[in-house]
GROMACS .gro file of C-alpha atoms in nm:
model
  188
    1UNK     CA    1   2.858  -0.705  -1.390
    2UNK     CA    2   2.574  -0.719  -1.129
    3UNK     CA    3   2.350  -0.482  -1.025
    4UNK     CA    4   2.298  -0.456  -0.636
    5UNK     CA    5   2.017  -0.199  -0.506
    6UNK     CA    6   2.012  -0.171  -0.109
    7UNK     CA    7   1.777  -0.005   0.062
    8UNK     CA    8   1.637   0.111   0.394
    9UNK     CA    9   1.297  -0.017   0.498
   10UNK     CA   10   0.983   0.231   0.519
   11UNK     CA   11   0.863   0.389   0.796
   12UNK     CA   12   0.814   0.242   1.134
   13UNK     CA   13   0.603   0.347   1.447
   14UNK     CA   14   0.949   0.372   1.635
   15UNK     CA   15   1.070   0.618   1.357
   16UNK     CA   16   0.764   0.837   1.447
   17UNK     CA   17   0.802   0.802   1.782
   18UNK     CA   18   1.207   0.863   1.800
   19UNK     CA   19   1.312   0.563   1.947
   20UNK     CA   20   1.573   0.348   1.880
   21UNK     CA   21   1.499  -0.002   1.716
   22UNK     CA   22   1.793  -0.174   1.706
   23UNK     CA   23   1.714  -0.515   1.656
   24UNK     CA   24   1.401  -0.504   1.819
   25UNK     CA   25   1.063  -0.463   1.570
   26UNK     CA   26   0.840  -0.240   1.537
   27UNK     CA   27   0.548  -0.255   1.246
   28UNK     CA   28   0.531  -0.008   0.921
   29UNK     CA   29   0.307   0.280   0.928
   30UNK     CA   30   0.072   0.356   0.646
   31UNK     CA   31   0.306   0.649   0.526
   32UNK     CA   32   0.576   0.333   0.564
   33UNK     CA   33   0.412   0.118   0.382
   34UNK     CA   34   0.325   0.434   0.062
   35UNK     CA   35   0.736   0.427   0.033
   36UNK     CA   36   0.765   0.144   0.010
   37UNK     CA   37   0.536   0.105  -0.317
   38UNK     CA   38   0.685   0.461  -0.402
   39UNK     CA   39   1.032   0.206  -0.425
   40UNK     CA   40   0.870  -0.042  -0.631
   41UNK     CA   41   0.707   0.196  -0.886
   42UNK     CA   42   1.041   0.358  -0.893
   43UNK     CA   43   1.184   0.044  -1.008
   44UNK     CA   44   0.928  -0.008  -1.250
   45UNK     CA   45   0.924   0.326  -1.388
   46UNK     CA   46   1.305   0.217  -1.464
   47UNK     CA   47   1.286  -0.133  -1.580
   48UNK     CA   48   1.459  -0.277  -1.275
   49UNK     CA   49   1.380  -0.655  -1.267
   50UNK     CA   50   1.494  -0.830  -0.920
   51UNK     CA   51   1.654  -1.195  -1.017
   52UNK     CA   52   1.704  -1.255  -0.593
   53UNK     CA   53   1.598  -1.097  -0.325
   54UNK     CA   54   1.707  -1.061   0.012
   55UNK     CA   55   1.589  -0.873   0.364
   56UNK     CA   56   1.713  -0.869   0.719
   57UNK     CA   57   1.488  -1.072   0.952
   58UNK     CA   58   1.328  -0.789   1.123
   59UNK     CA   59   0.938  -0.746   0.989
   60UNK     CA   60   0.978  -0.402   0.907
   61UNK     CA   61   1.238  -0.500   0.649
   62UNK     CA   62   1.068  -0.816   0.543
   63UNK     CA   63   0.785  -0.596   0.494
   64UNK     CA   64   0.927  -0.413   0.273
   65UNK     CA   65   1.103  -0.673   0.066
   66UNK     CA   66   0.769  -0.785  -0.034
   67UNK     CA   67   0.590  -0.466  -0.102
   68UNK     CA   68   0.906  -0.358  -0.304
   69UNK     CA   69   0.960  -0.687  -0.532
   70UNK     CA   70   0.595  -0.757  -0.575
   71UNK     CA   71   0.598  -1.069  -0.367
   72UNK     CA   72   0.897  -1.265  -0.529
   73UNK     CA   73   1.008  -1.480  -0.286
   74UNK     CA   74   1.320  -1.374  -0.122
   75UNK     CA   75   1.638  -1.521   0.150
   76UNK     CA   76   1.665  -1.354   0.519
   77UNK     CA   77   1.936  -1.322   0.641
   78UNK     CA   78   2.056  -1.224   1.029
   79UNK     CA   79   2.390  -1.023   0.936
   80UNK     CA   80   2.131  -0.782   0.760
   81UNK     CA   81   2.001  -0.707   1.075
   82UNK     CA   82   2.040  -0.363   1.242
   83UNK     CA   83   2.274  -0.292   1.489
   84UNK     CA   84   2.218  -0.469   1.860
   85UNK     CA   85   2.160  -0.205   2.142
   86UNK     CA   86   2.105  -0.428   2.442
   87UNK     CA   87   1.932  -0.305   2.669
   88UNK     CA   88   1.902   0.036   2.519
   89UNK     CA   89   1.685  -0.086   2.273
   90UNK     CA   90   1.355   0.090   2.244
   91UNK     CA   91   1.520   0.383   2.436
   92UNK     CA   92   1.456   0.707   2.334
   93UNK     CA   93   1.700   0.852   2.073
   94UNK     CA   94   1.784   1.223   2.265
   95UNK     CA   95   1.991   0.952   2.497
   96UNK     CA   96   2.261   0.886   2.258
   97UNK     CA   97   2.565   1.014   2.269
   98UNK     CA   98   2.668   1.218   1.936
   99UNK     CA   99   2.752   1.009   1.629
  100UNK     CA  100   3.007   0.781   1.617
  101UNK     CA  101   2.898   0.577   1.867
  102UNK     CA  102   3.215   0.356   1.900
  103UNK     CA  103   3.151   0.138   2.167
  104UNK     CA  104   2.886   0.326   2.387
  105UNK     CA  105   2.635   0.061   2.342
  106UNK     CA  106   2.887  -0.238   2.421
  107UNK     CA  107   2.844  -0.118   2.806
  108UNK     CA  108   2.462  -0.218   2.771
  109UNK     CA  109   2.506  -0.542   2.655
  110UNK     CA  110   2.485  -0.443   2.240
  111UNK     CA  111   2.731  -0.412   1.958
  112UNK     CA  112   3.039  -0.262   1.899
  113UNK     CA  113   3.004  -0.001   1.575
  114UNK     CA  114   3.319  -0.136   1.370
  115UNK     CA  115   3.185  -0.496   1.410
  116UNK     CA  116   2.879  -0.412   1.322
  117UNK     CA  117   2.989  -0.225   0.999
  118UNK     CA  118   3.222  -0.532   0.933
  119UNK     CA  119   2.898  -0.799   1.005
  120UNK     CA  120   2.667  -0.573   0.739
  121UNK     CA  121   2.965  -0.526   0.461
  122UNK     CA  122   3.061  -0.888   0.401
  123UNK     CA  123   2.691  -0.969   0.432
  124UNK     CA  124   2.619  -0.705   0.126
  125UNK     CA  125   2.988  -0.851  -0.056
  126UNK     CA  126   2.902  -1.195   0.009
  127UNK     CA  127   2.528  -1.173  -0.131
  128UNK     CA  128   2.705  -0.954  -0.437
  129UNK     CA  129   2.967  -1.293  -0.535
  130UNK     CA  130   2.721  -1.530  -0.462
  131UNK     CA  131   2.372  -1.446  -0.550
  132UNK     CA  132   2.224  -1.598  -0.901
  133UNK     CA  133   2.086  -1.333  -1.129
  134UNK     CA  134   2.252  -0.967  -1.204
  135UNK     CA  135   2.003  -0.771  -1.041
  136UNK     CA  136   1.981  -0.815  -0.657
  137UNK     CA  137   1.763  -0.599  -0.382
  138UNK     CA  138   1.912  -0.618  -0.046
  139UNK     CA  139   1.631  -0.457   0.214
  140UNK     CA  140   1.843  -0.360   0.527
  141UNK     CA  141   1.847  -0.030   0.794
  142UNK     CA  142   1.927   0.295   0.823
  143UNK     CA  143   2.208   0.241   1.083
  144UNK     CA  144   2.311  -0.063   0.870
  145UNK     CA  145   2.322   0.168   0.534
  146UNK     CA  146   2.504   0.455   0.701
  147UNK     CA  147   2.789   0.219   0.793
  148UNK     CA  148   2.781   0.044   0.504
  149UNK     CA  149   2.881   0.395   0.345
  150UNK     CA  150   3.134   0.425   0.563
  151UNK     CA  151   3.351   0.200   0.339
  152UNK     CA  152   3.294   0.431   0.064
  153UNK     CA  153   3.380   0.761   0.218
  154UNK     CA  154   3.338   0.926  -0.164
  155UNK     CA  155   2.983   0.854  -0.134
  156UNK     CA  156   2.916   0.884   0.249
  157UNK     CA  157   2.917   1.268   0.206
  158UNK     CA  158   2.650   1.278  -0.022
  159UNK     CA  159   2.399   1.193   0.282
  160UNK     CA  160   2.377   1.383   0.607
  161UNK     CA  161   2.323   1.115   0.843
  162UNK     CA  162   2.078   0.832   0.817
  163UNK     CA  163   1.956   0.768   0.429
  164UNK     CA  164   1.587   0.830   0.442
  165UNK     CA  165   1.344   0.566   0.474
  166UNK     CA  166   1.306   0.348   0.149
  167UNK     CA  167   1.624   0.528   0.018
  168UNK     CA  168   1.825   0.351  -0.196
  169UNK     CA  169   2.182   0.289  -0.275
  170UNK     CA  170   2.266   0.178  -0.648
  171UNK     CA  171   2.545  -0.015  -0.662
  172UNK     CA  172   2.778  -0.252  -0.936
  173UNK     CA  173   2.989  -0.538  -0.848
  174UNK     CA  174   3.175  -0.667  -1.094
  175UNK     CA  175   3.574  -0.779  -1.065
  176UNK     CA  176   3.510  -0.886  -0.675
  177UNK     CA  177   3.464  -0.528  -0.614
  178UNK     CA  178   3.159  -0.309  -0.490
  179UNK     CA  179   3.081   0.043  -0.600
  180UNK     CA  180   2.814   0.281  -0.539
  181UNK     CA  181   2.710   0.425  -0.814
  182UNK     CA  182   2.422   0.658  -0.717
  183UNK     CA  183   2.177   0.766  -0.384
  184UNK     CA  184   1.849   0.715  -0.485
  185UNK     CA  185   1.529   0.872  -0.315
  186UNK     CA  186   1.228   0.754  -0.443
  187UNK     CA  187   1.021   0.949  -0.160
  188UNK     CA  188   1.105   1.275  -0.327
   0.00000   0.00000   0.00000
């Protein structure tokens, strides 16, 4: 049985500001950047021992990857990404429409939710059969996580809406099958 621990990256400039990211980047913040070692001192404080690592492109999660895992080296990977907005990225947040999205963002060029939450699942199932080692850190997004959760509609109730920055979801896969085991916030 493997251990799988994703997470949401720390704290961002665009989180401060209320702005969506999307796929665009924006840099941690200092407070970003004290979760994130917060995460890593959580796993400490609990013997967690990464044997692979693995982040979304984006620099905020790559970022965090290495602050969290004390520099191991780790894989990026695009379908880790956060969800495309097209041209509403870096718009201000008060303009969406109430969650579920659906397809609102499709009209401005972006992605479609259920694709989205199909791209970020088989990334996360596909790094849990094939990674080496039976602990894994996946560093994703909030949108990303929240849809991820989706799939586990037991669990999804246990956050109301986006998981907190540097919040983590404890999960075992073992059988070809993912479970989430516990919410973890190591931010208090």
């Amino acid at each position: 049985m493997k251990k799988i621990y994703l997470m949401r990256h720390g704290e961002t400039l665009f989180n401060t500001m209320d702005v969506n990211q999307g796929q665009c980047d924006s840099p941690l913040t200092e407070n970003g950047i004290r979760q994130a070692k917060a995460a890593k001192a959580w796993f400490d404080a609990h013997n967690v021992h990464f044997d692979a690592v693995y982040s979304s492109t984006s620099e905020r999660a790559c970022d965090t990857a290495e602050f969290v895992s004390g520099g191991m080296s780790y894989t990026r990977r695009k379908d880790l990404k956060e969800i495309f907005l097209g041209i509403k990225e870096a718009s201000p947040i008060r303009e969406n429409p109430t969650y579920p999205y659906g397809d609102y963002f499709v009209k401005y060029g972006g992605e479609d939710l259920d694709a989205f939450t199909e791209r970020v699942y088989g990334a996360v199932k596909g790094i849990a059969e094939h990674a080496a080692g039976e602990c894994i850190l996946i560093v994703s997004h909030g949108m990303a996580i929240r849809r991820f959760l989706t799939k586990f509609p037991e669990k999804a109730g246990e956050i109301a809406g986006f998981i907190g920055n540097c919040g983590i979801l404890e999960m075992t896969y073992a059988d070809g099958k993912l479970t989430v085991e516990k919410i973890i916030n190591p931010n208090g």
